[in-house]
PDB file of C-alpha atoms and ligand atoms in Angstrom:
ATOM      1  CA  MET A  78    -140.598 223.872 -34.415  1.00 53.00           C
ATOM      2  CA  ASN A  79    -142.380 226.084 -31.917  1.00 58.00           C
ATOM      3  CA  SER A  80    -141.227 227.100 -28.492  1.00 60.00           C
ATOM      4  CA  ALA A  81    -143.472 224.529 -26.746  1.00 62.00           C
ATOM      5  CA  ASN A  82    -141.033 221.698 -27.671  1.00 74.00           C
ATOM      6  CA  ILE A  83    -137.893 223.479 -26.698  1.00 86.00           C
ATOM      7  CA  GLU A  84    -135.935 222.434 -23.616  1.00 93.00           C
ATOM      8  CA  ILE A  85    -132.829 224.541 -24.141  1.00 95.00           C
ATOM      9  CA  ALA A  86    -133.025 228.314 -24.319  1.00 95.00           C
ATOM     10  CA  ILE A  87    -130.402 230.968 -24.792  1.00 95.00           C
ATOM     11  CA  LEU A  88    -130.619 234.296 -23.041  1.00 95.00           C
ATOM     12  CA  GLY A  89    -128.535 236.861 -24.874  1.00 94.00           C
ATOM     13  CA  ALA A  90    -128.469 236.790 -28.664  1.00 89.00           C
ATOM     14  CA  GLY A  91    -125.080 238.436 -29.106  1.00 89.00           C
ATOM     15  CA  ALA A  92    -122.261 236.813 -31.057  1.00 89.00           C
ATOM     16  CA  VAL A  93    -121.561 234.051 -28.514  1.00 93.00           C
ATOM     17  CA  GLY A  94    -125.273 233.360 -27.908  1.00 94.00           C
ATOM     18  CA  GLN A  95    -125.883 232.972 -31.634  1.00 91.00           C
ATOM     19  CA  LEU A  96    -122.800 230.776 -32.045  1.00 91.00           C
ATOM     20  CA  ILE A  97    -123.892 228.408 -29.257  1.00 95.00           C
ATOM     21  CA  CYS A  98    -127.401 228.380 -30.734  1.00 92.00           C
ATOM     22  CA  HIS A  99    -125.973 227.450 -34.119  1.00 90.00           C
ATOM     23  CA  GLN A 100    -123.839 224.679 -32.646  1.00 93.00           C
ATOM     24  CA  LEU A 101    -126.726 223.167 -30.673  1.00 94.00           C
ATOM     25  CA  HIS A 102    -129.091 223.475 -33.642  1.00 91.00           C
ATOM     26  CA  THR A 103    -126.591 221.923 -36.056  1.00 88.00           C
ATOM     27  CA  ALA A 104    -126.150 218.970 -33.690  1.00 93.00           C
ATOM     28  CA  GLY A 105    -129.921 218.395 -33.925  1.00 93.00           C
ATOM     29  CA  ASN A 106    -131.028 219.885 -30.606  1.00 93.00           C
ATOM     30  CA  PRO A 107    -134.160 222.039 -30.494  1.00 91.00           C
ATOM     31  CA  VAL A 108    -133.069 225.400 -29.126  1.00 92.00           C
ATOM     32  CA  GLY A 109    -134.614 228.858 -28.889  1.00 90.00           C
ATOM     33  CA  PHE A 110    -133.855 232.365 -27.698  1.00 91.00           C
ATOM     34  CA  ILE A 111    -135.555 234.228 -24.908  1.00 90.00           C
ATOM     35  CA  GLY A 112    -136.409 237.654 -26.273  1.00 79.00           C
ATOM     36  CA  LYS A 113    -136.560 240.978 -24.525  1.00 70.00           C
ATOM     37  CA  THR A 114    -140.066 242.322 -23.900  1.00 54.00           C
ATOM     38  CA  THR A 115    -139.236 245.124 -26.299  1.00 50.00           C
ATOM     39  CA  ASP A 116    -138.261 242.973 -29.290  1.00 53.00           C
ATOM     40  CA  ILE A 117    -140.763 240.155 -29.251  1.00 49.00           C
ATOM     41  CA  VAL A 118    -141.185 238.297 -32.461  1.00 53.00           C
ATOM     42  CA  GLN A 119    -142.407 234.740 -32.736  1.00 53.00           C
ATOM     43  CA  GLU A 120    -139.646 233.519 -35.008  1.00 55.00           C
ATOM     44  CA  GLN A 121    -136.334 235.094 -35.852  1.00 59.00           C
ATOM     45  CA  GLN A 122    -134.313 234.285 -38.918  1.00 58.00           C
ATOM     46  CA  LEU A 123    -130.864 233.402 -37.687  1.00 59.00           C
ATOM     47  CA  SER A 124    -128.374 233.562 -40.495  1.00 61.00           C
ATOM     48  CA  PHE A 125    -125.029 232.022 -39.710  1.00 58.00           C
ATOM     49  CA  THR A 126    -121.767 232.093 -41.598  1.00 62.00           C
ATOM     50  CA  ALA A 127    -118.881 229.945 -40.387  1.00 55.00           C
ATOM     51  CA  LEU A 128    -115.316 230.765 -41.475  1.00 56.00           C
ATOM     52  CA  MET A 129    -112.903 228.106 -40.300  1.00 46.00           C
ATOM     53  CA  GLN A 130    -109.381 228.799 -39.042  1.00 47.00           C
ATOM     54  CA  PRO A 131    -106.624 228.941 -41.701  1.00 45.00           C
ATOM     55  CA  GLU A 132    -105.302 225.381 -41.193  1.00 48.00           C
ATOM     56  CA  THR A 133    -108.765 223.930 -41.851  1.00 53.00           C
ATOM     57  CA  MET A 134    -109.881 226.674 -44.235  1.00 53.00           C
ATOM     58  CA  VAL A 135    -112.711 225.499 -46.451  1.00 54.00           C
ATOM     59  CA  SER A 136    -113.828 227.407 -49.474  1.00 58.00           C
ATOM     60  CA  PRO A 137    -116.499 228.639 -49.824  1.00 61.00           C
ATOM     61  CA  PRO A 138    -117.214 229.220 -46.124  1.00 65.00           C
ATOM     62  CA  LEU A 139    -119.970 227.108 -44.610  1.00 71.00           C
ATOM     63  CA  GLU A 140    -123.140 229.103 -44.501  1.00 76.00           C
ATOM     64  CA  SER A 141    -126.412 228.095 -42.862  1.00 78.00           C
ATOM     65  CA  HIS A 142    -129.740 229.902 -42.712  1.00 79.00           C
ATOM     66  CA  TYR A 143    -132.570 228.778 -40.499  1.00 77.00           C
ATOM     67  CA  THR A 144    -135.209 229.947 -38.089  1.00 81.00           C
ATOM     68  CA  VAL A 145    -135.179 229.395 -34.376  1.00 83.00           C
ATOM     69  CA  PRO A 146    -138.059 230.180 -32.018  1.00 81.00           C
ATOM     70  CA  MET A 147    -138.020 233.193 -29.760  1.00 82.00           C
ATOM     71  CA  PHE A 148    -139.680 232.762 -26.356  1.00 80.00           C
ATOM     72  CA  GLU A 149    -141.634 235.636 -24.930  1.00 76.00           C
ATOM     73  CA  PRO A 150    -140.256 236.206 -21.442  1.00 74.00           C
ATOM     74  CA  LYS A 151    -143.769 235.965 -19.976  1.00 71.00           C
ATOM     75  CA  GLN A 152    -144.909 232.914 -21.817  1.00 66.00           C
ATOM     76  CA  GLU A 153    -145.825 229.607 -20.174  1.00 78.00           C
ATOM     77  CA  ALA A 154    -143.422 227.729 -22.451  1.00 77.00           C
ATOM     78  CA  LEU A 155    -140.628 229.025 -20.221  1.00 88.00           C
ATOM     79  CA  LEU A 156    -141.769 226.382 -17.733  1.00 90.00           C
ATOM     80  CA  GLY A 157    -140.651 223.635 -20.144  1.00 91.00           C
ATOM     81  CA  ILE A 158    -137.052 224.903 -20.332  1.00 94.00           C
ATOM     82  CA  LYS A 159    -134.605 222.495 -18.697  1.00 96.00           C
ATOM     83  CA  LEU A 160    -131.406 224.369 -19.472  1.00 98.00           C
ATOM     84  CA  ILE A 161    -130.964 228.097 -19.901  1.00 97.00           C
ATOM     85  CA  ILE A 162    -127.630 229.284 -21.265  1.00 98.00           C
ATOM     86  CA  VAL A 163    -126.973 232.876 -20.275  1.00 98.00           C
ATOM     87  CA  CYS A 164    -124.751 234.617 -22.813  1.00 97.00           C
ATOM     88  CA  VAL A 165    -125.405 238.267 -21.971  1.00 95.00           C
ATOM     89  CA  LYS A 166    -122.516 240.484 -20.838  1.00 94.00           C
ATOM     90  CA  ALA A 167    -121.434 239.814 -17.257  1.00 94.00           C
ATOM     91  CA  TYR A 168    -122.879 243.118 -16.033  1.00 95.00           C
ATOM     92  CA  GLN A 169    -126.293 242.285 -17.534  1.00 96.00           C
ATOM     93  CA  VAL A 170    -126.680 238.814 -15.978  1.00 96.00           C
ATOM     94  CA  LEU A 171    -128.699 239.754 -12.884  1.00 96.00           C
ATOM     95  CA  GLU A 172    -130.930 242.225 -14.679  1.00 95.00           C
ATOM     96  CA  ALA A 173    -131.606 239.718 -17.489  1.00 95.00           C
ATOM     97  CA  ILE A 174    -132.312 236.607 -15.457  1.00 95.00           C
ATOM     98  CA  THR A 175    -133.914 237.848 -12.229  1.00 94.00           C
ATOM     99  CA  PRO A 176    -137.298 238.671 -13.865  1.00 92.00           C
ATOM    100  CA  LEU A 177    -137.393 235.144 -15.350  1.00 94.00           C
ATOM    101  CA  LEU A 178    -136.646 233.224 -12.166  1.00 94.00           C
ATOM    102  CA  ASP A 179    -140.271 232.909 -11.015  1.00 92.00           C
ATOM    103  CA  LYS A 180    -141.319 231.762 -14.515  1.00 91.00           C
ATOM    104  CA  LEU A 181    -138.691 229.063 -14.935  1.00 94.00           C
ATOM    105  CA  SER A 182    -139.305 225.651 -13.407  1.00 94.00           C
ATOM    106  CA  SER A 183    -137.424 224.658 -10.263  1.00 94.00           C
ATOM    107  CA  GLN A 184    -135.803 221.946 -12.463  1.00 94.00           C
ATOM    108  CA  CYS A 185    -134.312 224.467 -14.866  1.00 97.00           C
ATOM    109  CA  HIS A 186    -130.509 224.465 -14.779  1.00 98.00           C
ATOM    110  CA  ILE A 187    -128.657 227.743 -15.394  1.00 98.00           C
ATOM    111  CA  LEU A 188    -125.353 227.960 -17.266  1.00 98.00           C
ATOM    112  CA  LEU A 189    -123.493 231.273 -17.324  1.00 98.00           C
ATOM    113  CA  LEU A 190    -121.188 231.779 -20.302  1.00 98.00           C
ATOM    114  CA  HIS A 191    -119.569 235.187 -20.494  1.00 96.00           C
ATOM    115  CA  ASN A 192    -116.256 237.033 -20.202  1.00 94.00           C
ATOM    116  CA  GLY A 193    -115.230 238.254 -16.772  1.00 97.00           C
ATOM    117  CA  MET A 194    -116.193 237.046 -13.307  1.00 97.00           C
ATOM    118  CA  GLY A 195    -118.438 237.967 -10.423  1.00 96.00           C
ATOM    119  CA  SER A 196    -121.981 237.388 -11.625  1.00 96.00           C
ATOM    120  CA  HIS A 197    -122.008 233.863 -10.162  1.00 96.00           C
ATOM    121  CA  LEU A 198    -121.478 235.271  -6.660  1.00 95.00           C
ATOM    122  CA  ALA A 199    -124.481 237.573  -6.999  1.00 95.00           C
ATOM    123  CA  LEU A 200    -126.723 235.043  -8.727  1.00 97.00           C
ATOM    124  CA  ALA A 201    -126.089 231.941  -6.583  1.00 97.00           C
ATOM    125  CA  PRO A 202    -128.182 233.107  -3.591  1.00 97.00           C
ATOM    126  CA  LEU A 203    -131.165 233.857  -5.873  1.00 97.00           C
ATOM    127  CA  ILE A 204    -131.615 230.584  -7.749  1.00 97.00           C
ATOM    128  CA  GLY A 205    -133.456 228.565  -5.095  1.00 94.00           C
ATOM    129  CA  SER A 206    -133.177 224.806  -5.577  1.00 95.00           C
ATOM    130  CA  ARG A 207    -131.908 225.088  -9.166  1.00 97.00           C
ATOM    131  CA  GLY A 208    -128.411 224.183 -10.272  1.00 98.00           C
ATOM    132  CA  LEU A 209    -125.809 226.633 -11.566  1.00 98.00           C
ATOM    133  CA  SER A 210    -122.938 225.792 -13.908  1.00 98.00           C
ATOM    134  CA  LEU A 211    -120.321 228.190 -15.234  1.00 98.00           C
ATOM    135  CA  GLY A 212    -118.458 228.183 -18.491  1.00 98.00           C
ATOM    136  CA  THR A 213    -115.857 230.021 -20.477  1.00 97.00           C
ATOM    137  CA  THR A 214    -115.220 229.963 -24.200  1.00 95.00           C
ATOM    138  CA  SER A 215    -112.419 231.245 -26.353  1.00 89.00           C
ATOM    139  CA  GLN A 216    -114.186 230.516 -29.641  1.00 87.00           C
ATOM    140  CA  GLY A 217    -113.750 233.567 -31.831  1.00 81.00           C
ATOM    141  CA  VAL A 218    -116.941 235.032 -33.257  1.00 84.00           C
ATOM    142  CA  LEU A 219    -118.077 238.383 -34.597  1.00 82.00           C
ATOM    143  CA  ARG A 220    -121.608 239.650 -35.103  1.00 83.00           C
ATOM    144  CA  GLN A 221    -121.780 241.062 -38.623  1.00 82.00           C
ATOM    145  CA  GLN A 222    -125.457 242.019 -38.640  1.00 82.00           C
ATOM    146  CA  ARG A 223    -128.202 241.662 -36.032  1.00 81.00           C
ATOM    147  CA  TRP A 224    -128.804 238.010 -36.985  1.00 83.00           C
ATOM    148  CA  GLN A 225    -125.585 237.139 -38.733  1.00 83.00           C
ATOM    149  CA  ILE A 226    -122.384 235.958 -37.155  1.00 85.00           C
ATOM    150  CA  LYS A 227    -119.021 234.940 -38.472  1.00 82.00           C
ATOM    151  CA  GLN A 228    -116.810 232.442 -36.713  1.00 82.00           C
ATOM    152  CA  THR A 229    -113.298 233.888 -36.613  1.00 78.00           C
ATOM    153  CA  GLY A 230    -111.478 231.157 -34.739  1.00 76.00           C
ATOM    154  CA  GLN A 231    -111.897 227.868 -33.012  1.00 78.00           C
ATOM    155  CA  GLY A 232    -111.130 227.711 -29.327  1.00 86.00           C
ATOM    156  CA  LEU A 233    -111.588 225.803 -26.128  1.00 92.00           C
ATOM    157  CA  THR A 234    -114.872 225.848 -24.203  1.00 97.00           C
ATOM    158  CA  GLN A 235    -114.829 224.680 -20.590  1.00 98.00           C
ATOM    159  CA  ILE A 236    -117.915 224.103 -18.471  1.00 98.00           C
ATOM    160  CA  GLY A 237    -118.251 222.913 -14.905  1.00 98.00           C
ATOM    161  CA  HIS A 238    -120.614 222.725 -11.963  1.00 98.00           C
ATOM    162  CA  TYR A 239    -120.727 225.609  -9.506  1.00 98.00           C
ATOM    163  CA  CYS A 240    -123.565 225.079  -7.019  1.00 98.00           C
ATOM    164  CA  GLY A 241    -126.974 223.483  -6.455  1.00 97.00           C
ATOM    165  CA  LYS A 242    -128.172 220.500  -8.462  1.00 97.00           C
ATOM    166  CA  GLN A 243    -125.768 219.032 -11.014  1.00 97.00           C
ATOM    167  CA  LEU A 244    -126.684 219.442 -14.678  1.00 98.00           C
ATOM    168  CA  ASP A 245    -128.509 216.345 -15.910  1.00 97.00           C
ATOM    169  CA  GLU A 246    -126.142 213.947 -17.729  1.00 97.00           C
ATOM    170  CA  ARG A 247    -128.241 214.155 -20.906  1.00 97.00           C
ATOM    171  CA  TYR A 248    -127.695 217.924 -21.228  1.00 98.00           C
ATOM    172  CA  ARG A 249    -124.074 217.639 -20.262  1.00 98.00           C
ATOM    173  CA  GLN A 250    -123.454 215.139 -23.096  1.00 98.00           C
ATOM    174  CA  LEU A 251    -125.433 217.208 -25.516  1.00 97.00           C
ATOM    175  CA  LEU A 252    -123.282 220.303 -24.820  1.00 98.00           C
ATOM    176  CA  LEU A 253    -120.071 218.296 -25.115  1.00 98.00           C
ATOM    177  CA  GLU A 254    -121.175 216.837 -28.436  1.00 97.00           C
ATOM    178  CA  ALA A 255    -122.561 220.043 -29.942  1.00 96.00           C
ATOM    179  CA  ILE A 256    -119.802 222.511 -29.045  1.00 96.00           C
ATOM    180  CA  PRO A 257    -116.484 221.679 -30.737  1.00 93.00           C
ATOM    181  CA  ASN A 258    -113.506 221.373 -28.415  1.00 94.00           C
ATOM    182  CA  CYS A 259    -115.690 221.528 -25.310  1.00 97.00           C
ATOM    183  CA  GLU A 260    -114.727 219.873 -22.033  1.00 98.00           C
ATOM    184  CA  TRP A 261    -116.442 219.314 -18.720  1.00 98.00           C
ATOM    185  CA  VAL A 262    -114.137 220.239 -15.847  1.00 98.00           C
ATOM    186  CA  ASP A 263    -114.426 219.217 -12.205  1.00 97.00           C
ATOM    187  CA  ASN A 264    -113.329 222.587 -10.933  1.00 96.00           C
ATOM    188  CA  ILE A 265    -114.424 225.436 -13.165  1.00 98.00           C
ATOM    189  CA  ILE A 266    -113.285 228.378 -11.011  1.00 98.00           C
ATOM    190  CA  PRO A 267    -109.542 228.050 -11.808  1.00 97.00           C
ATOM    191  CA  CYS A 268    -110.459 227.884 -15.525  1.00 97.00           C
ATOM    192  CA  LEU A 269    -112.407 231.130 -15.186  1.00 98.00           C
ATOM    193  CA  TRP A 270    -109.403 232.766 -13.480  1.00 98.00           C
ATOM    194  CA  GLN A 271    -107.162 231.593 -16.343  1.00 97.00           C
ATOM    195  CA  LYS A 272    -109.473 233.155 -18.928  1.00 97.00           C
ATOM    196  CA  LEU A 273    -109.747 236.237 -16.709  1.00 98.00           C
ATOM    197  CA  ALA A 274    -105.945 236.539 -16.866  1.00 98.00           C
ATOM    198  CA  VAL A 275    -106.040 236.633 -20.680  1.00 97.00           C
ATOM    199  CA  ASN A 276    -108.748 239.280 -20.717  1.00 97.00           C
ATOM    200  CA  ALA A 277    -107.212 241.311 -17.853  1.00 98.00           C
ATOM    201  CA  ALA A 278    -103.882 241.525 -19.696  1.00 98.00           C
ATOM    202  CA  ILE A 279    -105.109 242.086 -23.252  1.00 97.00           C
ATOM    203  CA  ASN A 280    -108.414 243.932 -23.118  1.00 98.00           C
ATOM    204  CA  PRO A 281    -107.633 247.143 -21.180  1.00 98.00           C
ATOM    205  CA  LEU A 282    -104.231 247.674 -22.819  1.00 98.00           C
ATOM    206  CA  THR A 283    -105.664 247.352 -26.327  1.00 98.00           C
ATOM    207  CA  ALA A 284    -108.443 249.781 -25.379  1.00 98.00           C
ATOM    208  CA  ILE A 285    -106.067 252.309 -23.780  1.00 98.00           C
ATOM    209  CA  TYR A 286    -103.439 252.155 -26.541  1.00 97.00           C
ATOM    210  CA  GLN A 287    -106.078 251.745 -29.279  1.00 96.00           C
ATOM    211  CA  CYS A 288    -104.202 248.900 -30.880  1.00 97.00           C
ATOM    212  CA  PRO A 289    -104.807 245.379 -32.181  1.00 95.00           C
ATOM    213  CA  ASN A 290    -103.975 242.490 -29.840  1.00 95.00           C
ATOM    214  CA  GLY A 291    -100.710 241.742 -31.672  1.00 96.00           C
ATOM    215  CA  MET A 292     -99.119 245.066 -30.692  1.00 98.00           C
ATOM    216  CA  LEU A 293     -98.951 243.868 -27.084  1.00 98.00           C
ATOM    217  CA  ALA A 294     -96.131 241.513 -28.113  1.00 98.00           C
ATOM    218  CA  GLU A 295     -93.849 244.586 -28.252  1.00 98.00           C
ATOM    219  CA  PRO A 296     -91.336 244.655 -25.356  1.00 98.00           C
ATOM    220  CA  GLN A 297     -92.667 247.966 -23.996  1.00 98.00           C
ATOM    221  CA  PHE A 298     -95.810 246.133 -22.762  1.00 98.00           C
ATOM    222  CA  ASN A 299     -93.970 243.289 -21.083  1.00 98.00           C
ATOM    223  CA  HIS A 300     -93.609 244.991 -17.733  1.00 98.00           C
ATOM    224  CA  ILE A 301     -97.249 245.995 -17.381  1.00 98.00           C
ATOM    225  CA  ILE A 302     -98.579 242.599 -18.526  1.00 98.00           C
ATOM    226  CA  THR A 303     -96.309 240.966 -15.946  1.00 98.00           C
ATOM    227  CA  ALA A 304     -97.576 243.317 -13.229  1.00 98.00           C
ATOM    228  CA  ILE A 305    -101.265 242.674 -14.101  1.00 98.00           C
ATOM    229  CA  LEU A 306    -100.679 238.923 -13.928  1.00 98.00           C
ATOM    230  CA  ASP A 307     -98.627 239.094 -10.714  1.00 98.00           C
ATOM    231  CA  GLU A 308    -101.480 240.875  -8.934  1.00 98.00           C
ATOM    232  CA  LEU A 309    -104.031 238.427 -10.334  1.00 98.00           C
ATOM    233  CA  VAL A 310    -102.021 235.416  -9.169  1.00 98.00           C
ATOM    234  CA  SER A 311    -101.668 236.846  -5.612  1.00 98.00           C
ATOM    235  CA  VAL A 312    -105.369 237.697  -5.354  1.00 98.00           C
ATOM    236  CA  ALA A 313    -106.462 234.311  -6.723  1.00 98.00           C
ATOM    237  CA  ALA A 314    -104.170 232.609  -4.184  1.00 98.00           C
ATOM    238  CA  GLN A 315    -106.019 234.418  -1.376  1.00 97.00           C
ATOM    239  CA  ASP A 316    -109.259 233.148  -2.925  1.00 95.00           C
ATOM    240  CA  GLY A 317    -107.884 229.604  -2.619  1.00 97.00           C
ATOM    241  CA  ILE A 318    -106.991 229.282  -6.317  1.00 97.00           C
ATOM    242  CA  THR A 319    -103.418 228.349  -7.194  1.00 97.00           C
ATOM    243  CA  LEU A 320    -102.434 229.505 -10.646  1.00 98.00           C
ATOM    244  CA  ASP A 321     -99.234 228.686 -12.468  1.00 96.00           C
ATOM    245  CA  ARG A 322     -97.629 232.060 -13.172  1.00 95.00           C
ATOM    246  CA  LYS A 323     -95.534 230.862 -16.135  1.00 96.00           C
ATOM    247  CA  PHE A 324     -98.469 228.967 -17.684  1.00 96.00           C
ATOM    248  CA  LEU A 325    -100.615 232.119 -17.507  1.00 97.00           C
ATOM    249  CA  GLN A 326     -97.943 234.320 -19.071  1.00 97.00           C
ATOM    250  CA  ASP A 327     -97.441 231.788 -21.896  1.00 97.00           C
ATOM    251  CA  ARG A 328    -101.190 231.570 -22.451  1.00 96.00           C
ATOM    252  CA  VAL A 329    -101.528 235.356 -22.672  1.00 97.00           C
ATOM    253  CA  TYR A 330     -98.716 235.597 -25.224  1.00 97.00           C
ATOM    254  CA  ARG A 331    -100.129 232.676 -27.211  1.00 94.00           C
ATOM    255  CA  VAL A 332    -103.481 234.471 -27.473  1.00 93.00           C
ATOM    256  CA  ILE A 333    -101.694 237.708 -28.430  1.00 94.00           C
ATOM    257  CA  THR A 334     -99.962 235.841 -31.270  1.00 92.00           C
ATOM    258  CA  LEU A 335    -102.998 233.831 -32.402  1.00 88.00           C
ATOM    259  CA  THR A 336    -105.282 236.884 -32.407  1.00 88.00           C
ATOM    260  CA  ALA A 337    -102.635 239.413 -33.495  1.00 90.00           C
ATOM    261  CA  GLU A 338    -104.853 241.031 -36.131  1.00 88.00           C
ATOM    262  CA  ASN A 339    -107.981 241.172 -33.947  1.00 87.00           C
ATOM    263  CA  PHE A 340    -109.247 244.085 -31.926  1.00 90.00           C
ATOM    264  CA  SER A 341    -110.261 242.960 -28.437  1.00 92.00           C
ATOM    265  CA  SER A 342    -113.876 243.220 -27.334  1.00 92.00           C
ATOM    266  CA  MET A 343    -112.943 246.084 -24.987  1.00 96.00           C
ATOM    267  CA  HIS A 344    -111.204 247.959 -27.768  1.00 95.00           C
ATOM    268  CA  GLN A 345    -114.370 247.561 -29.860  1.00 91.00           C
ATOM    269  CA  ASP A 346    -116.648 248.591 -26.985  1.00 93.00           C
ATOM    270  CA  ILE A 347    -114.672 251.816 -26.526  1.00 96.00           C
ATOM    271  CA  ALA A 348    -114.542 252.445 -30.277  1.00 94.00           C
ATOM    272  CA  HIS A 349    -118.347 252.084 -30.449  1.00 91.00           C
ATOM    273  CA  GLN A 350    -118.897 254.073 -27.218  1.00 94.00           C
ATOM    274  CA  ARG A 351    -120.418 251.089 -25.422  1.00 93.00           C
ATOM    275  CA  ARG A 352    -120.072 250.120 -21.805  1.00 95.00           C
ATOM    276  CA  THR A 353    -117.085 247.794 -21.331  1.00 97.00           C
ATOM    277  CA  GLU A 354    -116.674 244.728 -19.092  1.00 97.00           C
ATOM    278  CA  ILE A 355    -113.812 246.353 -17.147  1.00 98.00           C
ATOM    279  CA  ASP A 356    -115.652 245.993 -13.791  1.00 98.00           C
ATOM    280  CA  GLN A 357    -116.018 242.242 -14.354  1.00 97.00           C
ATOM    281  CA  ILE A 358    -112.441 241.777 -15.606  1.00 98.00           C
ATOM    282  CA  ASN A 359    -109.761 243.929 -13.931  1.00 98.00           C
ATOM    283  CA  GLY A 360    -112.457 245.251 -11.574  1.00 98.00           C
ATOM    284  CA  TYR A 361    -113.096 241.722 -10.291  1.00 98.00           C
ATOM    285  CA  ILE A 362    -109.396 241.377  -9.418  1.00 98.00           C
ATOM    286  CA  CYS A 363    -109.569 244.704  -7.531  1.00 98.00           C
ATOM    287  CA  GLU A 364    -112.759 243.674  -5.738  1.00 97.00           C
ATOM    288  CA  ARG A 365    -111.301 240.348  -4.572  1.00 98.00           C
ATOM    289  CA  ALA A 366    -108.075 242.168  -3.588  1.00 98.00           C
ATOM    290  CA  ARG A 367    -110.130 244.533  -1.388  1.00 98.00           C
ATOM    291  CA  VAL A 368    -111.889 241.568   0.258  1.00 97.00           C
ATOM    292  CA  HIS A 369    -108.494 240.112   1.186  1.00 97.00           C
ATOM    293  CA  GLY A 370    -106.899 243.432   2.171  1.00 97.00           C
ATOM    294  CA  LEU A 371    -104.431 243.324  -0.742  1.00 96.00           C
ATOM    295  CA  SER A 372    -103.403 246.095  -3.085  1.00 94.00           C
ATOM    296  CA  ALA A 373    -104.044 245.724  -6.806  1.00 98.00           C
ATOM    297  CA  ALA A 374    -102.542 249.007  -7.968  1.00 98.00           C
ATOM    298  CA  ILE A 375    -101.988 248.126 -11.624  1.00 98.00           C
ATOM    299  CA  ASN A 376    -105.429 246.597 -12.115  1.00 98.00           C
ATOM    300  CA  THR A 377    -106.954 249.634 -10.372  1.00 98.00           C
ATOM    301  CA  GLU A 378    -105.067 251.875 -12.793  1.00 98.00           C
ATOM    302  CA  MET A 379    -106.401 249.819 -15.749  1.00 98.00           C
ATOM    303  CA  CYS A 380    -109.957 250.278 -14.433  1.00 98.00           C
ATOM    304  CA  LYS A 381    -109.529 254.038 -13.978  1.00 98.00           C
ATOM    305  CA  LYS A 382    -108.091 254.533 -17.458  1.00 98.00           C
ATOM    306  CA  VAL A 383    -110.766 252.459 -19.194  1.00 98.00           C
ATOM    307  CA  LYS A 384    -113.540 254.176 -17.241  1.00 98.00           C
ATOM    308  CA  LEU A 385    -112.180 257.547 -18.357  1.00 97.00           C
ATOM    309  CA  LEU A 386    -112.298 256.302 -21.954  1.00 97.00           C
ATOM    310  CA  GLU A 387    -115.900 255.123 -21.435  1.00 96.00           C
ATOM    311  CA  ILE A 388    -117.016 258.637 -20.556  1.00 93.00           C
ATOM    312  CA  SER A 389    -114.788 260.600 -22.919  1.00 87.00           C
ATOM    313  CA  LYS A 390    -116.103 261.639 -26.298  1.00 67.00           C
ATOM    314  CA  PRO A 391    -114.299 260.368 -29.398  1.00 65.00           C
ATOM    315  CA  ALA A 392    -111.934 262.810 -31.144  1.00 56.00           C
ATOM    316  CA  GLY A 393    -113.872 265.440 -33.059  1.00 48.00           C
ATOM    317  CA  GLN A 394    -117.043 265.276 -30.904  1.00 51.00           C
ATOM    318  CA  HIS A 395    -116.813 268.058 -28.329  1.00 44.00           C
TER     319      HIS A 395
HETATM  320  O1  KPL B 515    -111.570 237.351 -25.380  1.00 93.44           O
HETATM  321  C1  KPL B 515    -110.984 238.251 -25.935  1.00 93.44           C
HETATM  322  C2  KPL B 515    -111.690 239.539 -26.061  1.00 93.44           C
HETATM  323  O2  KPL B 515    -111.419 240.288 -26.965  1.00 93.44           O
HETATM  324  O3  KPL B 515    -112.569 239.791 -25.212  1.00 93.44           O
HETATM  325  C3  KPL B 515    -109.570 238.069 -26.389  1.00 93.44           C
HETATM  326  C4  KPL B 515    -109.100 236.699 -25.996  1.00 93.44           C
HETATM  327  C5  KPL B 515    -108.682 239.092 -25.772  1.00 93.44           C
HETATM  328  C6  KPL B 515    -109.411 238.090 -27.880  1.00 93.44           C
HETATM  329  O4  KPL B 515    -109.514 239.352 -28.437  1.00 93.44           O
END
C-alpha cells in the first residue's frame, strides 16, 4: 500500500495516534501518518501490542506488526486525503496543521482528538470551506517505544460535528466500526467539558503531589476536587453548557478507581520534564472564566503550581 491510495491520514504519531491507526488498519481501512519534515521516511514499521482489560484478559496478548505509509507533508498525495485525524497535543494543533492547510483538498474533513480544549476555537476560522469534527477518547494506551504501543484499558470514544461541512457518512460509519466503544454524538461540546472535568481534577493534583491516580481517592483531596469541579460547572454554564455536578463528581471518582495504579499524563510529562497540557485543561477553564468575568481561583492555582513544576529542575539537578 502506498500513500497514493490512502484517504485517511493521522497527524501525530503518539500513543493515541498509533492506537487509532491500528484500529482503522485492523478494520481494513487504508490509513497513513503524516510525517514531520524532519523525520521523513517512506514507510514506518508500526509495531502494536494490545493488552486487554482484566475482565477480558487474553493470554498471550494480541500482538500485530505491520507497515503503514508515511506521507511527506509536501507531497501531492495529501490532496487525496478525505479525513485527517489530528492526534497531536492540544498546544501543537495549530502549528502542526496550519502548514498543511493549503496542501489539503477543500473536501478534506478535519477531526481533532486530544485532551484539553481550546484548539477548536483557534482552528475553526482557518479551515475555509472544510468541515471540523471534535472527539474525545478515554481509551488507555502507552507508548513503549517509538513505534510500539500497549493498550492499557478500553474506554469510550465520542465524536461529533463542530462546524463547516458534516463528515461524509461513509467515514463516520468507518470510524464507528473501527474504534471499539465509539459513539457519534449530536452535541460534542458537553462531552468535551465532561472529559475536561476528569483531566482538570486528576492531572494537576497527581503532578503536584507526585502520586498515582488512585491516591486522589483519599479524603484529603475531596475538598480541592470539589472546588475544581464547582468552578468548571459555573464557567461551563456561562458558556451555555449545563453539566450535572453529581454526574461529573461520580465520573471523576470512577476514573480514579479504574486507573488507580496509573500515573496521569501530566504526572508523566512533569517526570520527563516535558511541557504539560495545563493551559488546555485547567487553563481553558481560567480562560473561559476571564471571558465571562468569573473567578476561577482554584484552577488558576493549579495552573501556577504546574507551571512552576514545568520550569523547576528535578531533585539532584541544580
Ligand atoms: O486522561 C487521563 C490522563 O492521564 O491524561 C486520565 C483519565 C486522568 C487517566 O490517567
